[in-house]
Coordinates of C-alpha atoms in Angstrom, one line a residue:
M1 CA 135.5 -75.1 -6.6
M2 CA 137.6 -73.3 -9.3
T3 CA 137.2 -73.9 -13.1
T4 CA 140.2 -74.8 -15.2
N5 CA 140.4 -71.4 -17.0
I6 CA 140.4 -68.5 -14.5
T7 CA 139.9 -65.0 -15.9
I8 CA 141.7 -61.9 -14.6
K9 CA 138.3 -60.7 -13.4
Q10 CA 137.9 -63.8 -11.3
V11 CA 141.4 -63.3 -9.9
R12 CA 140.6 -59.7 -8.9
A13 CA 137.3 -60.7 -7.3
A14 CA 139.1 -63.4 -5.3
L15 CA 141.8 -60.9 -4.3
K16 CA 139.2 -58.4 -3.1
K17 CA 137.6 -61.0 -1.0
W18 CA 141.0 -62.1 0.3
G19 CA 142.0 -58.5 1.1
N20 CA 138.7 -57.8 2.9
F21 CA 139.1 -61.0 5.0
W22 CA 142.6 -59.9 6.2
V23 CA 141.5 -56.3 6.8
K24 CA 138.7 -57.5 9.0
R25 CA 141.0 -59.9 10.7
E26 CA 143.5 -57.2 11.5
M27 CA 141.0 -54.6 12.5
G28 CA 139.0 -57.0 14.7
R29 CA 141.9 -57.4 17.1
G30 CA 142.1 -53.7 17.8
F31 CA 145.7 -53.5 16.6
K32 CA 147.7 -54.2 13.4
S33 CA 148.7 -57.8 13.6
Q34 CA 151.4 -59.3 11.4
S35 CA 149.3 -60.4 8.4
I36 CA 150.3 -63.1 6.1
S37 CA 151.4 -60.7 3.5
D38 CA 154.0 -59.3 5.9
R39 CA 155.5 -62.7 6.6
T40 CA 157.2 -63.2 3.2
G41 CA 158.7 -66.6 2.9
Q42 CA 157.4 -67.9 6.2
P43 CA 155.1 -71.0 6.0
T44 CA 151.4 -70.2 6.5
G45 CA 151.4 -72.2 9.8
G46 CA 152.0 -69.1 11.8
F47 CA 148.6 -69.0 13.4
S48 CA 147.4 -70.7 16.5
S49 CA 145.2 -73.6 15.8
S50 CA 142.0 -71.8 16.7
E51 CA 142.8 -69.0 14.2
A52 CA 143.9 -71.4 11.5
M53 CA 140.5 -73.1 11.7
S54 CA 138.7 -69.8 11.0
V55 CA 140.5 -69.2 7.7
P56 CA 138.2 -70.3 4.8
D57 CA 139.8 -72.7 2.3
D58 CA 139.7 -70.3 -0.6
I59 CA 141.4 -67.6 1.5
E60 CA 144.0 -70.1 2.6
L61 CA 144.7 -71.2 -1.0
I62 CA 145.2 -67.6 -2.2
T63 CA 147.3 -66.8 0.9
S64 CA 149.6 -69.8 0.2
I65 CA 150.0 -68.8 -3.5
I66 CA 150.7 -65.2 -2.6
S67 CA 153.3 -66.2 0.0
Q68 CA 155.3 -67.8 -2.8
L69 CA 155.4 -64.8 -5.0
R70 CA 158.3 -62.3 -5.2
P71 CA 158.3 -59.7 -2.4
E72 CA 157.5 -56.9 -4.9
C73 CA 154.4 -58.8 -6.0
I74 CA 153.3 -59.4 -2.4
K75 CA 153.7 -55.6 -1.6
A76 CA 151.8 -54.6 -4.7
I77 CA 148.9 -57.0 -3.8
R78 CA 148.9 -55.5 -0.3
A79 CA 149.0 -51.9 -1.7
R80 CA 146.0 -52.6 -3.9
Y81 CA 143.8 -55.1 -1.9
V82 CA 144.6 -54.7 1.8
M83 CA 145.6 -51.1 2.5
A84 CA 143.3 -48.2 2.6
G85 CA 144.0 -45.2 0.3
T86 CA 144.8 -44.7 -3.4
M87 CA 147.3 -46.8 -5.2
T88 CA 149.6 -43.7 -5.4
E89 CA 149.5 -43.4 -1.6
T90 CA 149.9 -47.1 -0.7
S91 CA 152.6 -47.7 -3.2
K92 CA 154.7 -44.9 -1.7
L93 CA 154.1 -46.2 1.8
L94 CA 155.4 -49.6 0.8
G95 CA 158.5 -48.2 -0.8
F96 CA 157.7 -48.3 -4.5
D97 CA 159.4 -45.7 -6.7
S98 CA 156.1 -44.8 -8.3
K99 CA 152.5 -45.9 -8.7
R100 CA 153.5 -47.2 -12.1
S101 CA 156.1 -49.5 -10.6
A102 CA 153.6 -50.9 -8.1
E103 CA 151.1 -51.5 -10.9
F104 CA 153.7 -53.4 -12.9
W105 CA 154.3 -55.8 -10.0
L106 CA 150.5 -56.0 -9.4
V107 CA 149.9 -57.2 -12.9
K108 CA 152.7 -59.7 -12.6
A109 CA 151.2 -60.9 -9.3
E110 CA 147.7 -61.2 -10.7
R111 CA 148.9 -63.1 -13.8
S112 CA 150.8 -65.5 -11.5
L113 CA 147.7 -66.1 -9.5
M114 CA 145.7 -66.6 -12.6
L115 CA 148.1 -69.3 -13.8
E116 CA 148.3 -71.0 -10.3
L117 CA 144.5 -71.1 -10.0
S118 CA 144.0 -72.4 -13.5
H119 CA 145.5 -75.8 -12.7

C-alpha cells in the first residue's frame, strides 16, 4: 500500500483524507461525537464492532499512529485537518498560544507520521 519513502506531500494528502473521514463521521451522527483525536492515549478499540468495521485500513493506520503522538501534536493535527476555520481560529480554540505554536507542533506531527509510514 505505502512505499518505503513517504514524502511530506503524501503525508498531508493522507491527513486530509483522514480528517475528512472523521469530519463526515462526526457530522453524520447529528452531534459531535468523541472522535479518535479527542481520546488521547486511549486504545483505538473504543468503537462498537459495527463502527470499527466501517473504518478503512488506511484511516485506522493513521489514527493509531496519531494516537501515539504527543497531545500537542494531536491538537495541531485536529486544528489543521479536522476543524473548520483558519489555523489562527482553530489553534486558539484548542488552547495554543499562537498560530505559530500550533504550526510548530503540526510540523513535528507531520514529520513523525512521515517516519512512521516510511517503514
